[in-house]
Short mmCIF file of C-alpha atoms in Angstrom, two decimals:
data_model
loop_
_atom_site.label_atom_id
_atom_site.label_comp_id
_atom_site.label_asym_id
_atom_site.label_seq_id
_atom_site.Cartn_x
_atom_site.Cartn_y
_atom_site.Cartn_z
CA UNK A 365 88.49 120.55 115.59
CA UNK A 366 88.32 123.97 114.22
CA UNK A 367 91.35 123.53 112.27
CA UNK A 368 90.03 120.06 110.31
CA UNK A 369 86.84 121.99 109.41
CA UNK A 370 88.89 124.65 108.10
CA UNK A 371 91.36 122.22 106.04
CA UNK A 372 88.45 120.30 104.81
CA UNK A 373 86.53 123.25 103.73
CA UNK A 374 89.54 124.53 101.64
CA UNK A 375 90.33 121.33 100.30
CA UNK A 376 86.72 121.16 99.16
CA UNK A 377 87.13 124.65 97.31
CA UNK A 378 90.24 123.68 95.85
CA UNK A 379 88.45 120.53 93.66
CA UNK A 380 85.92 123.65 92.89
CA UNK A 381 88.98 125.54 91.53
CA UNK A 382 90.21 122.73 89.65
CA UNK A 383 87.19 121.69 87.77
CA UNK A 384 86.22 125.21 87.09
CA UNK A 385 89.63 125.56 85.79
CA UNK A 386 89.68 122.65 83.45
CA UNK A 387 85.95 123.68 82.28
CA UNK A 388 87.82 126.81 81.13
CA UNK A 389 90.59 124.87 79.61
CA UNK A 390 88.07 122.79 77.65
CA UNK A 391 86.00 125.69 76.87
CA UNK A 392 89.24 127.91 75.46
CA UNK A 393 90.59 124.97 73.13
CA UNK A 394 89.24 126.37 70.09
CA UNK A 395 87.82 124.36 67.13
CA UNK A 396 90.42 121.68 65.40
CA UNK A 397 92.14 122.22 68.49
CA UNK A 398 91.44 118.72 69.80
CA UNK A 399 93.31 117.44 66.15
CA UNK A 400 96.04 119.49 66.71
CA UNK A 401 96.35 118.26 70.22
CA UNK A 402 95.87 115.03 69.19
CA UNK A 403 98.56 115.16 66.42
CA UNK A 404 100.79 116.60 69.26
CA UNK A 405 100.78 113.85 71.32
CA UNK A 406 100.61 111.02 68.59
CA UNK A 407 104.08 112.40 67.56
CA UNK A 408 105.50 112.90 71.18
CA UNK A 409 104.43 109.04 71.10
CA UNK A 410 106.25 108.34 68.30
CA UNK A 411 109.59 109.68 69.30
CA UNK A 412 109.30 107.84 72.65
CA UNK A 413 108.73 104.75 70.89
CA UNK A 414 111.52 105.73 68.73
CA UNK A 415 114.06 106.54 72.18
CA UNK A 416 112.92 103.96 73.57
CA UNK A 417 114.16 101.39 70.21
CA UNK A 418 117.50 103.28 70.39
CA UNK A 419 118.10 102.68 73.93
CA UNK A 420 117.36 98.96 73.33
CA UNK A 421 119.68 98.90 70.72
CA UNK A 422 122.41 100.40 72.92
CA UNK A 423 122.16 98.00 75.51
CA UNK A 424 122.27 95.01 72.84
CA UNK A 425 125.38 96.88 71.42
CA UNK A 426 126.84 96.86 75.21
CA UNK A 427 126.15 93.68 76.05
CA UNK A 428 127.49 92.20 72.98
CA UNK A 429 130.89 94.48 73.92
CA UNK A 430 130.46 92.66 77.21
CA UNK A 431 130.53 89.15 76.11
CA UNK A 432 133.56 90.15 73.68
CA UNK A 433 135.31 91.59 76.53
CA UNK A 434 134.30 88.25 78.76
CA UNK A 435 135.88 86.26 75.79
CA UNK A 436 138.97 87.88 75.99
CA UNK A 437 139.26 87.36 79.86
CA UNK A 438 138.75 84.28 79.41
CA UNK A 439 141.67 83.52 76.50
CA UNK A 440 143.94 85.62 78.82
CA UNK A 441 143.29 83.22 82.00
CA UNK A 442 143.42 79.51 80.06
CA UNK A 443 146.65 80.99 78.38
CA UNK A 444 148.05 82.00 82.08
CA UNK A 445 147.04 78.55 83.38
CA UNK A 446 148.75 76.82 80.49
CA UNK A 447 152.02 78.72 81.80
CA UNK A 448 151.86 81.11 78.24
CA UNK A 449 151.67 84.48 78.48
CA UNK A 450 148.51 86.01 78.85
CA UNK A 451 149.56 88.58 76.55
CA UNK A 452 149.14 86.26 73.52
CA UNK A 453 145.66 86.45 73.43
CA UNK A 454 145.06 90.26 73.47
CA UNK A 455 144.01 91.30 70.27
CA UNK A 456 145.62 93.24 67.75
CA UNK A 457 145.88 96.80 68.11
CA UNK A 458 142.64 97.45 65.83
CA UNK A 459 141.22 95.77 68.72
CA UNK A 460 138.80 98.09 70.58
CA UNK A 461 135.81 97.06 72.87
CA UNK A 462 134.14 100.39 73.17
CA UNK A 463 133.81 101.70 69.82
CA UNK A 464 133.97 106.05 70.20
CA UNK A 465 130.61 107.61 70.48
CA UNK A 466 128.64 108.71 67.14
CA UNK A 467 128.30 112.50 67.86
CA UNK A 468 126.94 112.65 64.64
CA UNK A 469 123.55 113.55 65.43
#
């Protein structure tokens, strides 16, 4: 019983500690500092909206490699069932489904 007291007492002090240390942080932001933060986190939200548009666009980008790869599967097994060879309808040799990465940036 001892031991829950105990526990319960230092959990209380602990939420003491906590909100004496985030009247401290509030207190220590000096003035303008709330812009700044503010400007901060409107830009970290702007390049998460910005990741988040690029990763979109990658997975449109793979699925559309997808369906051209499903196409091509698809030539190559009415050609084989038609008795031709399947190796008719492979592309050219320009012909590449997964484009090399842009390491551009």
């Amino acid at each position: 019983m001892g031991n829950i007291r105990a526990r319960t007492r230092e959990c209380g002090s602990r939420r003491k500690v906590r909100a004496s240390h985030r009247a401290a942080a509030a207190a220590a932001v000096p003035e303008g500092g709330e812009d700044r933060i503010l400007q901060m986190l409107e830009r970290l939200m702007n390049s998460v909206d910005q990741l988040r548009e690029e990763i979109a666009m990658g997975f449109e980008r793979m699925d559309n490699r997808f369906d051209d790869i499903h196409a091509l599967v698809q030539r190559m097994g009415q050609r084989s069932a038609a008795g031709e060879s399947w190796v008719s309808a492979l592309p050219g040799p320009s012909f590449r489904p997964f484009p090399p990465a842009d390491r551009s940036s």
